[in-house]
Amino acid sequence: DTGVSQDPRHKITKRGQNVTFRCDPISEHNRLYWYRQTLGQGPEFLTYFQNEAQLEKSRLLSDRFSAERPKGSFSTLEIQRTEQGDSAMYLCASSFSGRDGELFFGEGSRLTVL
Amino acid sequence: GESVGLHLPTLSVQEGDNSIINCAYSNSASDYFIWYKQESGKGPQFIIDIRSNMDKRQGQRVTVLLNKTVKHLSLQIAATQPGDSAVYFCAETRGDDKIIFGKGTRLHILP
């Protein structure tokens, strides 16, 4: 499978714990995006990378959230001290720069904070 | 603001009929628009895009219309099939690479 893969697909954690999600983009893609989606809503932009550089981070993202893409390939999204309001689907997408709108999404990592 | 919204949250269409999904945007600086389809349990899938210097673009069974005067975007699906059942999102960018999604319209196909 050469699509975008995300791991884990589901994560249940207790409030206050840290969680980390991993995204492996399509190998030729230089852009990688993280979105958050709650039930009945559209994906909400969190951050994106071009190669290893983090180009923008949403103001909605608190200091508890951090994302990395150390070698310009896979990326991780970490949430520290999780809160119940962090429960959502975390979506990763990748693209070629120059094909800006054509994002290829993974199937997401669903987080449930108890 | 950065609002991208939709007129209707759900749409029911008879199989074989044409579907029209509408979207309003508020930012006149938006210059690029995209439609995505999201099936249950999956990530969104790109359908078609259009730049602000165009008013119509056609794909396979889909057409996107852009009316910049009233800041309105629509997706037309011809001969709707059961596999078209999904949530459809319009999205926009404003010259940067951040893609902002609207809330979505659920399309139901009636047999």
mmCIF file of C-alpha atoms in Angstrom:
data_model
loop_
_atom_site.group_PDB
_atom_site.id
_atom_site.type_symbol
_atom_site.label_atom_id
_atom_site.label_comp_id
_atom_site.label_asym_id
_atom_site.label_seq_id
_atom_site.Cartn_x
_atom_site.Cartn_y
_atom_site.Cartn_z
ATOM 1 C CA ASP A 1 0.000 0.000 0.000
ATOM 2 C CA THR A 2 1.572 3.280 -1.080
ATOM 3 C CA GLY A 3 -0.962 5.612 0.526
ATOM 4 C CA VAL A 4 -0.678 7.702 3.675
ATOM 5 C CA SER A 5 -0.593 5.533 6.754
ATOM 6 C CA GLN A 6 -1.294 6.529 10.334
ATOM 7 C CA ASP A 7 -0.622 4.745 13.566
ATOM 8 C CA PRO A 8 -2.292 3.927 15.855
ATOM 9 C CA ARG A 9 -5.752 3.910 14.321
ATOM 10 C CA HIS A 10 -7.375 4.118 17.734
ATOM 11 C CA LYS A 11 -6.058 5.334 21.058
ATOM 12 C CA ILE A 12 -7.904 5.417 24.360
ATOM 13 C CA THR A 13 -6.145 7.225 27.143
ATOM 14 C CA LYS A 14 -6.826 8.759 30.521
ATOM 15 C CA ARG A 15 -6.866 12.473 31.029
ATOM 16 C CA GLY A 16 -3.419 13.810 31.790
ATOM 17 C CA GLN A 17 -1.523 11.184 29.823
ATOM 18 C CA ASN A 18 0.661 11.929 26.800
ATOM 19 C CA VAL A 19 -0.079 10.432 23.414
ATOM 20 C CA THR A 20 1.872 10.335 20.163
ATOM 21 C CA PHE A 21 0.587 9.700 16.656
ATOM 22 C CA ARG A 22 2.704 8.796 13.680
ATOM 23 C CA CYS A 23 2.115 9.560 10.017
ATOM 24 C CA ASP A 24 3.951 8.062 7.073
ATOM 25 C CA PRO A 25 3.200 10.122 3.954
ATOM 26 C CA ILE A 26 3.411 9.061 0.335
ATOM 27 C CA SER A 27 7.154 8.836 -0.193
ATOM 28 C CA GLU A 28 7.491 11.352 -3.018
ATOM 29 C CA HIS A 29 5.430 14.025 -1.257
ATOM 30 C CA ASN A 30 7.279 16.926 0.313
ATOM 31 C CA ARG A 31 4.328 18.471 2.141
ATOM 32 C CA LEU A 32 2.684 16.967 5.184
ATOM 33 C CA TYR A 33 -0.377 18.288 7.025
ATOM 34 C CA TRP A 34 -2.086 17.533 10.304
ATOM 35 C CA TYR A 35 -5.803 18.158 10.776
ATOM 36 C CA ARG A 36 -8.234 17.439 13.590
ATOM 37 C CA GLN A 37 -11.820 16.413 12.959
ATOM 38 C CA THR A 38 -14.692 16.094 15.403
ATOM 39 C CA LEU A 39 -18.034 14.477 14.681
ATOM 40 C CA GLY A 40 -20.112 16.383 12.167
ATOM 41 C CA GLN A 41 -17.395 18.941 11.473
ATOM 42 C CA GLY A 42 -14.928 19.497 8.697
ATOM 43 C CA PRO A 43 -11.216 18.883 9.218
ATOM 44 C CA GLU A 44 -9.599 21.680 11.214
ATOM 45 C CA PHE A 45 -6.081 22.722 10.212
ATOM 46 C CA LEU A 46 -3.397 22.167 12.871
ATOM 47 C CA THR A 47 -0.014 22.459 11.192
ATOM 48 C CA TYR A 48 1.956 21.627 8.085
ATOM 49 C CA PHE A 49 5.497 20.902 6.939
ATOM 50 C CA GLN A 50 7.433 21.322 3.774
ATOM 51 C CA ASN A 51 10.176 18.721 3.982
ATOM 52 C CA GLU A 52 11.376 18.988 7.604
ATOM 53 C CA ALA A 53 10.413 22.638 8.082
ATOM 54 C CA GLN A 54 7.235 23.400 10.009
ATOM 55 C CA LEU A 55 5.772 26.285 8.037
ATOM 56 C CA GLU A 56 2.656 27.121 9.981
ATOM 57 C CA LYS A 57 0.968 26.190 13.214
ATOM 58 C CA SER A 58 -2.640 26.982 13.971
ATOM 59 C CA ARG A 59 -3.352 29.407 16.781
ATOM 60 C CA LEU A 60 -5.917 26.856 17.922
ATOM 61 C CA LEU A 61 -3.055 24.545 18.820
ATOM 62 C CA SER A 62 -2.082 24.928 22.436
ATOM 63 C CA ASP A 63 1.428 24.467 23.788
ATOM 64 C CA ARG A 64 0.463 20.910 24.702
ATOM 65 C CA PHE A 65 0.592 19.991 21.019
ATOM 66 C CA SER A 66 3.830 19.518 19.144
ATOM 67 C CA ALA A 67 4.605 18.085 15.746
ATOM 68 C CA GLU A 68 7.854 17.060 14.155
ATOM 69 C CA ARG A 69 9.079 15.796 10.835
ATOM 70 C CA PRO A 70 12.755 15.293 11.593
ATOM 71 C CA LYS A 71 14.010 13.860 8.322
ATOM 72 C CA GLY A 72 11.370 15.188 6.012
ATOM 73 C CA SER A 73 9.672 11.831 5.793
ATOM 74 C CA PHE A 74 7.401 10.558 8.591
ATOM 75 C CA SER A 75 5.896 12.923 11.136
ATOM 76 C CA THR A 76 4.759 12.643 14.742
ATOM 77 C CA LEU A 77 2.082 14.597 16.561
ATOM 78 C CA GLU A 78 2.350 14.573 20.339
ATOM 79 C CA ILE A 79 -0.294 15.739 22.760
ATOM 80 C CA GLN A 80 0.857 16.247 26.331
ATOM 81 C CA ARG A 81 -1.400 16.189 29.384
ATOM 82 C CA THR A 82 -4.428 15.193 27.332
ATOM 83 C CA GLU A 83 -7.823 16.695 28.106
ATOM 84 C CA GLN A 84 -11.273 15.366 27.245
ATOM 85 C CA GLY A 85 -11.621 18.117 24.667
ATOM 86 C CA ASP A 86 -8.728 16.590 22.730
ATOM 87 C CA SER A 87 -10.921 13.625 21.794
ATOM 88 C CA ALA A 88 -11.144 13.694 18.018
ATOM 89 C CA MET A 89 -9.923 12.112 14.815
ATOM 90 C CA TYR A 90 -6.417 13.272 13.924
ATOM 91 C CA LEU A 91 -5.886 13.224 10.188
ATOM 92 C CA CYS A 92 -2.609 13.363 8.330
ATOM 93 C CA ALA A 93 -2.315 14.294 4.667
ATOM 94 C CA SER A 94 0.517 14.715 2.200
ATOM 95 C CA SER A 95 0.931 16.406 -1.154
ATOM 96 C CA PHE A 96 3.345 17.688 -3.751
ATOM 97 C CA SER A 97 4.022 21.403 -3.526
ATOM 98 C CA GLY A 98 2.522 22.865 -6.664
ATOM 99 C CA ARG A 99 -0.499 20.589 -6.379
ATOM 100 C CA ASP A 100 -1.629 22.500 -3.351
ATOM 101 C CA GLY A 101 -5.221 21.423 -3.083
ATOM 102 C CA GLU A 102 -4.781 17.763 -3.813
ATOM 103 C CA LEU A 103 -4.128 16.382 -0.379
ATOM 104 C CA PHE A 104 -3.927 12.635 0.108
ATOM 105 C CA PHE A 105 -5.344 11.781 3.517
ATOM 106 C CA GLY A 106 -4.707 8.820 5.726
ATOM 107 C CA GLU A 107 -7.560 7.094 7.513
ATOM 108 C CA GLY A 108 -6.856 8.956 10.726
ATOM 109 C CA SER A 109 -6.006 8.221 14.329
ATOM 110 C CA ARG A 110 -9.008 8.362 16.626
ATOM 111 C CA LEU A 111 -8.258 9.624 20.133
ATOM 112 C CA THR A 112 -10.597 9.088 23.058
ATOM 113 C CA VAL A 113 -9.651 10.773 26.319
ATOM 114 C CA LEU A 114 -11.495 9.405 29.352
ATOM 115 C CA GLY B 1 -13.041 35.980 8.292
ATOM 116 C CA GLU B 2 -11.991 32.524 7.254
ATOM 117 C CA SER B 3 -15.501 31.113 7.122
ATOM 118 C CA VAL B 4 -16.310 28.443 4.559
ATOM 119 C CA GLY B 5 -19.826 27.196 5.102
ATOM 120 C CA LEU B 6 -22.567 25.204 3.449
ATOM 121 C CA HIS B 7 -26.224 25.955 2.827
ATOM 122 C CA LEU B 8 -27.578 22.494 3.695
ATOM 123 C CA PRO B 9 -26.242 19.896 6.094
ATOM 124 C CA THR B 10 -27.970 16.946 4.357
ATOM 125 C CA LEU B 11 -29.157 16.277 0.837
ATOM 126 C CA SER B 12 -31.245 13.309 -0.367
ATOM 127 C CA VAL B 13 -31.212 12.506 -4.065
ATOM 128 C CA GLN B 14 -32.810 9.756 -6.112
ATOM 129 C CA GLU B 15 -30.340 7.371 -7.698
ATOM 130 C CA GLY B 16 -29.746 8.440 -11.284
ATOM 131 C CA ASP B 17 -30.660 12.067 -10.679
ATOM 132 C CA ASN B 18 -28.158 14.909 -10.603
ATOM 133 C CA SER B 19 -26.940 16.248 -7.253
ATOM 134 C CA ILE B 20 -26.024 19.830 -6.515
ATOM 135 C CA ILE B 21 -24.128 20.639 -3.342
ATOM 136 C CA ASN B 22 -23.687 24.295 -2.482
ATOM 137 C CA CYS B 23 -21.096 26.180 -0.512
ATOM 138 C CA ALA B 24 -20.713 29.820 0.500
ATOM 139 C CA TYR B 25 -17.425 31.428 1.406
ATOM 140 C CA SER B 26 -16.892 34.775 3.064
ATOM 141 C CA ASN B 27 -13.301 35.715 2.286
ATOM 142 C CA SER B 28 -13.010 37.575 -1.010
ATOM 143 C CA ALA B 29 -9.251 36.967 -0.946
ATOM 144 C CA SER B 30 -9.782 33.234 -1.435
ATOM 145 C CA ASP B 31 -8.225 32.230 -4.713
ATOM 146 C CA TYR B 32 -8.418 28.470 -4.854
ATOM 147 C CA PHE B 33 -11.265 26.118 -4.024
ATOM 148 C CA ILE B 34 -11.423 22.388 -3.643
ATOM 149 C CA TRP B 35 -14.127 19.774 -3.153
ATOM 150 C CA TYR B 36 -13.465 16.689 -1.043
ATOM 151 C CA LYS B 37 -15.534 13.554 -0.467
ATOM 152 C CA GLN B 38 -15.392 11.682 2.827
ATOM 153 C CA GLU B 39 -16.844 8.206 3.185
ATOM 154 C CA SER B 40 -17.570 6.771 6.595
ATOM 155 C CA GLY B 41 -14.420 5.733 8.439
ATOM 156 C CA LYS B 42 -12.083 7.150 5.824
ATOM 157 C CA GLY B 43 -10.089 10.309 5.293
ATOM 158 C CA PRO B 44 -11.294 12.950 2.820
ATOM 159 C CA GLN B 45 -10.616 12.296 -0.848
ATOM 160 C CA PHE B 46 -9.896 15.006 -3.407
ATOM 161 C CA ILE B 47 -12.586 15.352 -6.088
ATOM 162 C CA ILE B 48 -11.962 18.495 -8.082
ATOM 163 C CA ASP B 49 -10.522 21.987 -7.712
ATOM 164 C CA ILE B 50 -10.953 25.387 -9.305
ATOM 165 C CA ARG B 51 -8.945 28.589 -9.254
ATOM 166 C CA SER B 52 -10.545 31.991 -8.867
ATOM 167 C CA ASN B 53 -9.749 32.970 -12.450
ATOM 168 C CA MET B 54 -12.194 30.312 -13.658
ATOM 169 C CA ASP B 55 -15.955 29.986 -13.242
ATOM 170 C CA LYS B 56 -16.429 26.372 -14.278
ATOM 171 C CA ARG B 57 -14.419 23.192 -14.332
ATOM 172 C CA GLN B 58 -15.499 19.705 -15.310
ATOM 173 C CA GLY B 59 -14.280 16.303 -14.309
ATOM 174 C CA GLN B 60 -15.667 12.842 -14.709
ATOM 175 C CA ARG B 61 -19.361 13.130 -13.733
ATOM 176 C CA VAL B 62 -18.569 16.196 -11.608
ATOM 177 C CA THR B 63 -18.652 19.898 -12.364
ATOM 178 C CA VAL B 64 -17.617 22.739 -10.066
ATOM 179 C CA LEU B 65 -19.083 26.193 -10.561
ATOM 180 C CA LEU B 66 -17.650 29.320 -8.973
ATOM 181 C CA ASN B 67 -19.535 32.602 -8.664
ATOM 182 C CA LYS B 68 -17.160 35.142 -7.200
ATOM 183 C CA THR B 69 -19.749 37.910 -7.260
ATOM 184 C CA VAL B 70 -21.835 36.203 -4.594
ATOM 185 C CA LYS B 71 -18.991 34.115 -3.149
ATOM 186 C CA HIS B 72 -20.692 30.860 -3.995
ATOM 187 C CA LEU B 73 -19.323 27.481 -5.026
ATOM 188 C CA SER B 74 -21.255 24.412 -6.128
ATOM 189 C CA LEU B 75 -20.497 20.797 -6.929
ATOM 190 C CA GLN B 76 -22.698 19.048 -9.441
ATOM 191 C CA ILE B 77 -22.666 15.267 -9.632
ATOM 192 C CA ALA B 78 -24.299 13.776 -12.711
ATOM 193 C CA ALA B 79 -26.304 10.556 -12.597
ATOM 194 C CA THR B 80 -25.803 10.026 -8.872
ATOM 195 C CA GLN B 81 -24.861 6.493 -7.869
ATOM 196 C CA PRO B 82 -24.988 4.670 -4.516
ATOM 197 C CA GLY B 83 -21.215 5.023 -4.268
ATOM 198 C CA ASP B 84 -21.629 8.790 -4.157
ATOM 199 C CA SER B 85 -23.093 8.555 -0.658
ATOM 200 C CA ALA B 86 -20.660 10.467 1.537
ATOM 201 C CA VAL B 87 -20.035 13.805 3.212
ATOM 202 C CA TYR B 88 -18.828 16.480 0.821
ATOM 203 C CA PHE B 89 -16.639 19.366 1.946
ATOM 204 C CA CYS B 90 -15.712 22.514 0.149
ATOM 205 C CA ALA B 91 -12.369 23.990 1.086
ATOM 206 C CA GLU B 92 -10.414 27.122 0.251
ATOM 207 C CA THR B 93 -6.973 28.657 0.315
ATOM 208 C CA ARG B 94 -5.916 32.304 0.089
ATOM 209 C CA GLY B 95 -2.540 32.191 -1.564
ATOM 210 C CA ASP B 96 -0.943 30.343 1.305
ATOM 211 C CA ASP B 97 -0.904 26.589 1.563
ATOM 212 C CA LYS B 98 -3.311 26.259 4.442
ATOM 213 C CA ILE B 99 -6.510 24.582 3.289
ATOM 214 C CA ILE B 100 -9.585 25.546 5.282
ATOM 215 C CA PHE B 101 -12.526 23.134 5.240
ATOM 216 C CA GLY B 102 -16.220 23.866 5.673
ATOM 217 C CA LYS B 103 -18.612 21.809 7.789
ATOM 218 C CA GLY B 104 -19.792 19.412 5.093
ATOM 219 C CA THR B 105 -22.987 18.205 3.438
ATOM 220 C CA ARG B 106 -24.104 14.603 3.779
ATOM 221 C CA LEU B 107 -25.407 13.194 0.507
ATOM 222 C CA HIS B 108 -27.978 10.375 0.767
ATOM 223 C CA ILE B 109 -28.812 8.364 -2.329
ATOM 224 C CA LEU B 110 -32.364 7.050 -2.429
ATOM 225 C CA PRO B 111 -33.002 3.793 -4.292
#
